[in-house]
PDB file of C-alpha atoms and ligand atoms in Angstrom:
ATOM      1  CA  MET A   1     105.957 109.651  81.869  1.00 81.00           C
ATOM      2  CA  GLY A   2     102.512 108.105  82.351  1.00 94.00           C
ATOM      3  CA  LYS A   3     100.377 108.737  85.658  1.00 97.00           C
ATOM      4  CA  VAL A   4     102.355 110.656  88.205  1.00 98.00           C
ATOM      5  CA  VAL A   5     101.753 109.730  92.070  1.00 98.00           C
ATOM      6  CA  ILE A   6     102.944 111.924  94.888  1.00 98.00           C
ATOM      7  CA  THR A   7     103.286 111.375  98.558  1.00 98.00           C
ATOM      8  CA  TYR A   8     104.731 113.014 101.600  1.00 98.00           C
ATOM      9  CA  GLY A   9     106.245 112.075 104.928  1.00 98.00           C
ATOM     10  CA  THR A  10     108.969 112.056 107.458  1.00 98.00           C
ATOM     11  CA  PHE A  11     110.231 108.485 106.624  1.00 97.00           C
ATOM     12  CA  ASP A  12     112.469 108.406 109.794  1.00 97.00           C
ATOM     13  CA  LEU A  13     113.942 104.890 110.509  1.00 96.00           C
ATOM     14  CA  PRO A  14     112.433 103.597 107.368  1.00 95.00           C
ATOM     15  CA  HIS A  15     110.437 100.344 108.016  1.00 96.00           C
ATOM     16  CA  VAL A  16     108.053  97.929 106.295  1.00 97.00           C
ATOM     17  CA  GLY A  17     105.259 100.103 106.778  1.00 97.00           C
ATOM     18  CA  HIS A  18     106.952 102.689 104.723  1.00 97.00           C
ATOM     19  CA  ILE A  19     108.109 100.282 102.081  1.00 97.00           C
ATOM     20  CA  ARG A  20     104.747  98.676 101.686  1.00 97.00           C
ATOM     21  CA  LEU A  21     103.121 102.000 101.325  1.00 98.00           C
ATOM     22  CA  LEU A  22     105.709 103.129  98.617  1.00 98.00           C
ATOM     23  CA  LYS A  23     104.987  99.707  96.758  1.00 98.00           C
ATOM     24  CA  ARG A  24     101.137 100.344  96.777  1.00 98.00           C
ATOM     25  CA  LEU A  25     101.813 103.923  95.624  1.00 98.00           C
ATOM     26  CA  LYS A  26     104.043 102.833  92.777  1.00 97.00           C
ATOM     27  CA  ALA A  27     101.340 100.403  91.686  1.00 97.00           C
ATOM     28  CA  LEU A  28      98.817 103.341  91.339  1.00 97.00           C
ATOM     29  CA  GLY A  29     100.716 104.808  88.642  1.00 98.00           C
ATOM     30  CA  ASP A  30     103.997 104.978  86.610  1.00 98.00           C
ATOM     31  CA  TYR A  31     106.134 107.724  88.264  1.00 98.00           C
ATOM     32  CA  LEU A  32     106.507 108.124  92.109  1.00 98.00           C
ATOM     33  CA  ILE A  33     107.320 111.353  93.815  1.00 98.00           C
ATOM     34  CA  VAL A  34     108.150 111.277  97.449  1.00 98.00           C
ATOM     35  CA  GLY A  35     108.199 114.576  99.427  1.00 98.00           C
ATOM     36  CA  VAL A  36     110.517 114.026 102.445  1.00 98.00           C
ATOM     37  CA  SER A  37     109.916 116.371 105.333  1.00 98.00           C
ATOM     38  CA  THR A  38     112.860 118.660 106.273  1.00 98.00           C
ATOM     39  CA  ASP A  39     114.013 118.787 109.777  1.00 98.00           C
ATOM     40  CA  ALA A  40     112.583 122.359 110.135  1.00 98.00           C
ATOM     41  CA  PHE A  41     109.142 121.076 108.800  1.00 98.00           C
ATOM     42  CA  ASN A  42     109.293 118.253 111.077  1.00 98.00           C
ATOM     43  CA  ALA A  43     109.601 120.778 114.017  1.00 97.00           C
ATOM     44  CA  GLN A  44     106.450 122.448 112.753  1.00 96.00           C
ATOM     45  CA  LYS A  45     104.828 118.799 112.805  1.00 94.00           C
ATOM     46  CA  GLY A  46     106.227 118.583 116.320  1.00 95.00           C
ATOM     47  CA  LYS A  47     108.335 115.650 115.290  1.00 94.00           C
ATOM     48  CA  VAL A  48     112.194 115.152 115.851  1.00 95.00           C
ATOM     49  CA  SER A  49     113.630 112.529 113.641  1.00 96.00           C
ATOM     50  CA  ILE A  50     116.734 110.294 114.478  1.00 95.00           C
ATOM     51  CA  TYR A  51     117.993 110.650 110.952  1.00 97.00           C
ATOM     52  CA  PRO A  52     118.614 114.120 109.525  1.00 98.00           C
ATOM     53  CA  PHE A  53     116.732 115.131 106.420  1.00 98.00           C
ATOM     54  CA  GLU A  54     119.683 114.425 103.981  1.00 98.00           C
ATOM     55  CA  GLU A  55     120.020 110.860 105.259  1.00 98.00           C
ATOM     56  CA  ARG A  56     116.306 110.257 105.079  1.00 98.00           C
ATOM     57  CA  ARG A  57     116.334 111.762 101.545  1.00 98.00           C
ATOM     58  CA  GLU A  58     119.203 109.699 100.526  1.00 98.00           C
ATOM     59  CA  ILE A  59     117.599 106.438 101.851  1.00 98.00           C
ATOM     60  CA  ILE A  60     114.262 107.073 100.157  1.00 98.00           C
ATOM     61  CA  ALA A  61     115.932 108.097  96.835  1.00 98.00           C
ATOM     62  CA  SER A  62     117.863 104.723  96.858  1.00 98.00           C
ATOM     63  CA  ILE A  63     114.714 102.759  96.822  1.00 97.00           C
ATOM     64  CA  GLY A  64     114.032 101.627  93.324  1.00 97.00           C
ATOM     65  CA  LEU A  65     110.337 102.363  93.405  1.00 96.00           C
ATOM     66  CA  VAL A  66     110.884 105.950  93.902  1.00 98.00           C
ATOM     67  CA  ASP A  67     111.414 108.146  90.828  1.00 98.00           C
ATOM     68  CA  LYS A  68     112.009 111.545  92.473  1.00 98.00           C
ATOM     69  CA  VAL A  69     112.561 112.922  96.036  1.00 98.00           C
ATOM     70  CA  ILE A  70     111.664 116.517  96.715  1.00 98.00           C
ATOM     71  CA  ALA A  71     111.918 118.328 100.114  1.00 98.00           C
ATOM     72  CA  GLU A  72     108.569 118.892 101.860  1.00 98.00           C
ATOM     73  CA  GLU A  73     109.015 122.266 103.786  1.00 98.00           C
ATOM     74  CA  HIS A  74     105.607 123.510 104.464  1.00 97.00           C
ATOM     75  CA  TRP A  75     101.921 122.182 104.570  1.00 96.00           C
ATOM     76  CA  ALA A  76     100.822 124.476 101.571  1.00 96.00           C
ATOM     77  CA  GLN A  77     103.433 123.281  98.965  1.00 98.00           C
ATOM     78  CA  LYS A  78     101.419 120.437  97.910  1.00 98.00           C
ATOM     79  CA  ILE A  79      99.273 122.497  95.343  1.00 97.00           C
ATOM     80  CA  THR A  80     102.376 123.938  93.640  1.00 97.00           C
ATOM     81  CA  ASP A  81     104.116 120.441  93.689  1.00 98.00           C
ATOM     82  CA  ILE A  82     100.759 119.045  91.970  1.00 98.00           C
ATOM     83  CA  GLN A  83     100.902 121.878  89.201  1.00 97.00           C
ATOM     84  CA  ARG A  84     104.760 121.774  88.874  1.00 98.00           C
ATOM     85  CA  TYR A  85     104.942 117.897  88.423  1.00 98.00           C
ATOM     86  CA  ASN A  86     101.628 117.385  86.686  1.00 98.00           C
ATOM     87  CA  VAL A  87     100.488 115.029  89.539  1.00 98.00           C
ATOM     88  CA  ASP A  88      97.510 112.735  88.859  1.00 98.00           C
ATOM     89  CA  ILE A  89      97.328 111.145  92.274  1.00 98.00           C
ATOM     90  CA  LEU A  90      98.157 112.472  95.746  1.00 98.00           C
ATOM     91  CA  ALA A  91      98.273 109.413  98.037  1.00 98.00           C
ATOM     92  CA  MET A  92      98.820 108.899 101.795  1.00 97.00           C
ATOM     93  CA  GLY A  93      98.462 106.343 104.495  1.00 97.00           C
ATOM     94  CA  ASP A  94      94.861 106.483 105.926  1.00 96.00           C
ATOM     95  CA  ASP A  95      96.089 108.152 109.222  1.00 96.00           C
ATOM     96  CA  TRP A  96      95.725 111.221 107.007  1.00 97.00           C
ATOM     97  CA  ALA A  97      92.276 110.197 105.644  1.00 97.00           C
ATOM     98  CA  GLY A  98      90.353 113.376 104.789  1.00 97.00           C
ATOM     99  CA  LYS A  99      93.130 115.850 105.526  1.00 97.00           C
ATOM    100  CA  PHE A 100      93.991 116.534 101.950  1.00 97.00           C
ATOM    101  CA  ASP A 101      90.377 116.467 100.450  1.00 97.00           C
ATOM    102  CA  ASP A 102      90.588 120.205  99.771  1.00 96.00           C
ATOM    103  CA  LEU A 103      92.836 119.315  96.982  1.00 97.00           C
ATOM    104  CA  SER A 104      90.413 116.934  95.359  1.00 97.00           C
ATOM    105  CA  SER A 105      89.473 119.451  92.616  1.00 96.00           C
ATOM    106  CA  ASP A 106      93.221 119.628  91.446  1.00 95.00           C
ATOM    107  CA  VAL A 107      94.218 115.972  91.947  1.00 97.00           C
ATOM    108  CA  GLU A 108      92.796 112.366  92.540  1.00 98.00           C
ATOM    109  CA  ILE A 109      93.189 111.821  96.493  1.00 98.00           C
ATOM    110  CA  VAL A 110      93.813 108.198  97.749  1.00 98.00           C
ATOM    111  CA  TYR A 111      94.276 107.116 101.341  1.00 98.00           C
ATOM    112  CA  LEU A 112      95.717 103.652 101.668  1.00 97.00           C
ATOM    113  CA  PRO A 113      95.536 101.594 104.782  1.00 96.00           C
ATOM    114  CA  ARG A 114      98.427 101.866 107.127  1.00 96.00           C
ATOM    115  CA  THR A 115     100.558  98.681 107.883  1.00 96.00           C
ATOM    116  CA  GLU A 116      99.442  97.944 111.282  1.00 96.00           C
ATOM    117  CA  GLY A 117     101.803  96.852 114.132  1.00 96.00           C
ATOM    118  CA  ILE A 118     104.942  99.077 113.118  1.00 96.00           C
ATOM    119  CA  SER A 119     105.773 102.542 113.418  1.00 95.00           C
ATOM    120  CA  THR A 120     108.905 104.735 113.937  1.00 95.00           C
ATOM    121  CA  THR A 121     107.427 105.774 117.467  1.00 94.00           C
ATOM    122  CA  ASP A 122     107.342 102.062 118.363  1.00 95.00           C
ATOM    123  CA  ILE A 123     110.853 101.399 117.155  1.00 94.00           C
ATOM    124  CA  LYS A 124     112.200 104.209 119.125  1.00 93.00           C
ATOM    125  CA  THR A 125     110.186 102.815 122.258  1.00 93.00           C
ATOM    126  CA  VAL A 126     111.896  99.288 121.680  1.00 91.00           C
ATOM    127  CA  ILE A 127     115.386 100.786 121.474  1.00 89.00           C
ATOM    128  CA  SER A 128     114.996 103.014 124.471  1.00 88.00           C
ATOM    129  CA  ARG A 129     113.629  99.982 126.456  1.00 88.00           C
ATOM    130  CA  VAL A 130     116.813  97.854 125.411  1.00 88.00           C
ATOM    131  CA  ASN A 131     118.930 100.616 126.686  1.00 88.00           C
ATOM    132  CA  GLU A 132     117.058 100.847 129.989  1.00 89.00           C
ATOM    133  CA  ASP A 133     117.365  96.994 130.405  1.00 90.00           C
ATOM    134  CA  LYS A 134     120.950  97.217 129.802  1.00 93.00           C
ATOM    135  CA  LEU A 135     121.566  99.994 132.275  1.00 92.00           C
ATOM    136  CA  LEU A 136     119.425  98.048 134.875  1.00 94.00           C
ATOM    137  CA  ALA A 137     121.588  94.825 134.300  1.00 95.00           C
ATOM    138  CA  LEU A 138     124.758  96.867 134.581  1.00 94.00           C
ATOM    139  CA  GLU A 139     123.622  98.693 137.835  1.00 96.00           C
ATOM    140  CA  CYS A 140     122.837  95.109 139.270  1.00 96.00           C
ATOM    141  CA  ALA A 141     126.117  93.640 138.210  1.00 96.00           C
ATOM    142  CA  ILE A 142     127.944  96.783 139.817  1.00 96.00           C
ATOM    143  CA  ASP A 143     125.824  96.323 142.996  1.00 96.00           C
ATOM    144  CA  GLN A 144     126.892  92.729 143.241  1.00 96.00           C
ATOM    145  CA  VAL A 145     130.619  93.311 142.657  1.00 95.00           C
ATOM    146  CA  SER A 146     130.626  96.128 145.203  1.00 95.00           C
ATOM    147  CA  ARG A 147     128.886  93.805 147.698  1.00 95.00           C
ATOM    148  CA  LEU A 148     131.482  91.057 147.048  1.00 95.00           C
ATOM    149  CA  ALA A 149     134.370  93.513 147.341  1.00 94.00           C
ATOM    150  CA  LYS A 150     133.013  94.521 150.738  1.00 94.00           C
ATOM    151  CA  LYS A 151     132.942  90.854 151.798  1.00 94.00           C
ATOM    152  CA  LEU A 152     136.483  90.232 150.824  1.00 92.00           C
ATOM    153  CA  ARG A 153     137.839  93.120 152.744  1.00 89.00           C
TER     154      ARG A 153
HETATM  155  N1  LIG B   1     102.665 104.654 107.066  1.00 65.54           N
HETATM  156  C1  LIG B   1     102.062 103.385 106.775  1.00 65.54           C
HETATM  157  N2  LIG B   1     102.189 102.507 107.661  1.00 65.54           N
HETATM  158  C2  LIG B   1     102.946 102.625 108.752  1.00 65.54           C
HETATM  159  C3  LIG B   1     103.555 103.767 109.140  1.00 65.54           C
HETATM  160  C4  LIG B   1     103.386 104.835 108.234  1.00 65.54           C
HETATM  161  O1  LIG B   1     101.398 103.253 105.764  1.00 65.54           O
HETATM  162  N3  LIG B   1     102.969 101.526 109.690  1.00 65.54           N
HETATM  163  C5  LIG B   1     102.652 105.820 106.102  1.00 65.54           C
HETATM  164  C6  LIG B   1     101.921 106.992 106.743  1.00 65.54           C
HETATM  165  O2  LIG B   1     100.530 106.864 106.557  1.00 65.54           O
HETATM  166  C7  LIG B   1     102.350 108.065 105.846  1.00 65.54           C
HETATM  167  C8  LIG B   1     103.831 107.515 105.315  1.00 65.54           C
HETATM  168  O3  LIG B   1     103.932 106.065 105.727  1.00 65.54           O
HETATM  169  O4  LIG B   1     101.600 108.188 104.662  1.00 65.54           O
HETATM  170  C9  LIG B   1     104.923 108.302 105.948  1.00 65.54           C
HETATM  171  O5  LIG B   1     104.719 108.225 107.326  1.00 65.54           O
HETATM  172  P1  LIG B   1     105.446 109.217 108.292  1.00 65.54           P
HETATM  173  O6  LIG B   1     106.915 109.326 107.980  1.00 65.54           O
HETATM  174  O7  LIG B   1     104.976 109.097 109.692  1.00 65.54           O
HETATM  175  O8  LIG B   1     104.940 110.604 107.904  1.00 65.54           O
HETATM  176  P2  LIG B   1     104.087 111.762 108.565  1.00 65.54           P
HETATM  177  O9  LIG B   1     104.807 112.342 109.706  1.00 65.54           O
HETATM  178  O10 LIG B   1     102.775 111.181 108.635  1.00 65.54           O
HETATM  179  O11 LIG B   1     104.108 112.962 107.517  1.00 65.54           O
HETATM  180  O12 LIG B   1     102.389 116.369 104.623  1.00 65.54           O
HETATM  181  C10 LIG B   1     102.216 115.086 105.099  1.00 65.54           C
HETATM  182  C11 LIG B   1     103.220 114.620 106.200  1.00 65.54           C
HETATM  183  O13 LIG B   1     104.487 115.084 105.862  1.00 65.54           O
HETATM  184  C12 LIG B   1     103.076 113.247 106.508  1.00 65.54           C
END
């Protein structure tokens, strides 16, 4: 099986930041395991994803770079996953830098630079703005039509 790499995340609305991370993670070893956060664990992280766990799992599992997908159900499972899957490297984006150093006696810890300029939160914001713009345009059109209708009476 060669060198085993593991990472964890929500991976909601997968984007190029996630893909670039997975590419770099796969380049660190031979077998890449991704722990996808369940909806219940997301709630513990204070996150609500657009895509439910099963869809996020299916999307990540369909990416050729990924060899295995497991459910991430709680913070403390990392050490058991590391032992169960004989993990050599635990790697995350560097927004998590230092957060998992307590596991450094059991596994090599790697933090990789995030892809700047994109995040699931940004995508959600853009989508909500588009909706707001459309609603404003619709309200304006309705207002114009109702004013025109009054003139024609
Ligand atoms: N990421 C990245 N570049 C981005 C966005 C995300 O490299 N522009 C990385 C993050 O650093 C993380 C991974 O992609 O390593 C997944 O990001 P999220 O889905 O936001 O996962 P997160 O909520 O950080 O959950 O136990 C660890 C947690 O489950 C991580």
